[in-house]
Structure formats: structure tokens, C-alpha cells
Coordinates of C-alpha atoms and ligand atoms in Angstrom, one line a residue:
M1 CA 34.0 30.0 -51.4
L2 CA 36.1 27.3 -50.0
V3 CA 35.9 27.2 -46.3
E4 CA 37.6 24.5 -44.2
D5 CA 37.4 25.4 -40.5
C6 CA 33.9 26.9 -39.7
P7 CA 34.3 30.5 -39.1
C8 CA 31.7 30.2 -36.0
G9 CA 34.8 28.8 -34.0
T10 CA 33.6 25.3 -32.9
G11 CA 36.6 23.7 -34.6
L12 CA 34.6 21.8 -36.9
R13 CA 34.7 21.6 -40.6
Y14 CA 32.5 24.1 -42.2
D15 CA 30.6 21.6 -44.2
V16 CA 29.5 19.5 -40.9
C17 CA 29.1 22.7 -38.9
C18 CA 27.1 25.6 -40.1
G19 CA 27.4 24.6 -43.8
R20 CA 24.7 22.1 -43.1
L21 CA 22.4 24.9 -42.1
H22 CA 23.4 27.1 -44.9
R23 CA 22.6 24.5 -47.3
G24 CA 19.3 23.8 -45.7
A25 CA 20.4 20.1 -44.9
A26 CA 19.8 20.9 -41.1
Q27 CA 17.8 23.1 -38.8
A28 CA 19.3 24.9 -35.8
E29 CA 18.1 23.0 -32.7
T30 CA 19.1 25.7 -30.3
P31 CA 19.1 29.6 -30.4
E32 CA 23.1 29.5 -30.0
E33 CA 23.3 27.0 -33.0
L34 CA 21.3 29.4 -34.9
M35 CA 23.3 32.4 -33.8
R36 CA 26.5 30.6 -34.8
S37 CA 25.3 29.8 -38.2
R38 CA 24.2 33.4 -38.8
Y39 CA 27.7 34.6 -37.9
A40 CA 29.1 32.0 -40.0
A41 CA 26.9 33.2 -42.9
Y42 CA 28.0 36.7 -42.6
A43 CA 31.5 35.4 -42.7
V44 CA 31.1 33.3 -45.8
G45 CA 28.7 35.8 -47.6
A46 CA 25.5 33.4 -47.2
L47 CA 23.2 36.3 -46.8
D48 CA 20.3 34.1 -47.9
H49 CA 20.6 32.3 -44.6
V50 CA 20.8 35.2 -42.7
F51 CA 17.5 36.5 -44.4
R52 CA 15.8 33.2 -43.9
T53 CA 16.4 32.9 -40.3
W54 CA 15.3 36.6 -39.5
H55 CA 11.7 37.0 -38.2
P56 CA 9.6 38.5 -40.9
R57 CA 8.5 41.1 -38.4
T58 CA 11.9 42.5 -37.7
R59 CA 14.1 41.7 -40.7
P60 CA 14.9 44.1 -43.3
A61 CA 13.6 44.4 -46.8
S62 CA 17.0 43.0 -48.2
L63 CA 20.5 42.3 -47.2
D64 CA 23.4 43.8 -49.1
P65 CA 26.9 42.3 -49.1
D66 CA 29.4 44.4 -47.6
P67 CA 32.9 43.2 -49.4
G68 CA 34.9 45.4 -47.4
L69 CA 33.9 44.0 -44.1
E70 CA 35.7 40.7 -43.0
W71 CA 34.4 38.7 -39.8
T72 CA 37.3 37.5 -37.9
G73 CA 36.2 35.6 -35.0
L74 CA 33.3 34.9 -32.7
E75 CA 32.9 34.3 -28.9
V76 CA 29.7 33.1 -27.4
V77 CA 29.5 34.8 -23.9
D78 CA 26.3 33.4 -22.7
A79 CA 23.4 31.1 -24.1
S80 CA 20.4 31.0 -21.9
G81 CA 16.7 30.5 -22.7
D82 CA 16.0 32.4 -26.1
E83 CA 18.9 34.8 -25.7
V84 CA 22.5 34.5 -26.8
E85 CA 25.1 37.2 -26.0
F86 CA 28.3 37.2 -28.3
V87 CA 31.2 39.1 -29.4
A88 CA 32.0 39.2 -32.9
H89 CA 35.4 40.4 -34.2
W90 CA 35.7 42.4 -37.7
R91 CA 38.1 43.9 -39.7
R92 CA 37.7 46.5 -42.5
G93 CA 41.1 47.4 -44.1
D94 CA 43.5 48.2 -41.4
Q95 CA 40.6 49.0 -38.9
A96 CA 39.5 46.3 -36.5
G97 CA 36.7 46.3 -34.0
L98 CA 33.8 44.2 -32.2
L99 CA 30.3 43.8 -32.1
H100 CA 29.0 42.8 -28.6
E101 CA 25.3 42.0 -28.9
R102 CA 22.5 40.2 -26.9
S103 CA 20.3 38.6 -29.3
R104 CA 16.8 37.5 -28.9
F105 CA 15.5 34.3 -30.7
E106 CA 11.9 33.0 -31.1
Q107 CA 10.5 29.6 -32.4
R108 CA 8.3 30.1 -35.4
R109 CA 6.5 27.1 -37.0
G110 CA 9.0 24.8 -35.1
R111 CA 12.2 26.7 -36.3
W112 CA 14.3 29.1 -34.3
V113 CA 14.5 32.6 -36.0
Y114 CA 16.2 35.7 -35.0
V115 CA 14.1 38.5 -33.6
D116 CA 16.4 41.4 -32.5
G117 CA 19.2 42.2 -30.3
D118 CA 20.8 44.8 -27.9
V119 CA 24.3 46.1 -28.7
R120 CA 26.5 46.4 -25.6
E121 CA 29.3 48.8 -25.2
G122 CA 32.7 47.3 -25.2
Ligands
LIG1 ZN1 30.0 26.7 -37.5

């Protein structure tokens, strides 16, 4: 898949933004950077990155692609300590909605990983 602007919304090109992390050429230095890269991975279908950056204690056995679901935008609401709160916009056919979540991250062997999150209403 060819992506020019990174789906995570930094305004940077994909290959110098989250693409580096998806390729394994760089590691996220902050929970926010990891969260953005996980969102972008969902958006471009790089589910191996989502899986790799999920804590083994909490990750599902496998991740299945959802071709009907399109991720259309990301806003980071708050990033402090090991938590990131964000709003992610999606579209499925002619339906649109958003996911508002506060995610928790942990450092494991020197790398940030996603642990879990609380979904917020609205
Ligand atoms: Zn990005």
C-alpha cells in the first residue's frame, strides 16, 4: 500500500514517520509515538506492528484484518507519563464514528508496549 502523508496526522510523510517503526527501522521513544504508530498500523493494515507492540500479557492470540473498516483521523488529546488519551475516527461503509480511549503503556526490555486502555464515552 502506498501512503504519502502519515495517517497518524503529524503532517510528515509515512516513511519518515510511523513507517520507520512499522519497518522495524526505529523504536518508539515515547508512549505517544508508539500510540501514533499503532493507530497508523491499523490504518495501513500493518497488523504485525500492532501485535509486536502489544504486551504479551494482554494481547489477543491473533489479530484479524477488518477490510470494511477505514481509519480516517487521529487526535491525541493528552499524553502524560505512561498514558495517552486519543480520539480515533473511523468509517464503515456510510457509517462513521469515533473511538475515544485512554491507553496505558509500559516499558518492557527497554521498549514501549501497549498494555490496555479504557474506552471513554463521546
Ligand atoms: Zn505517523
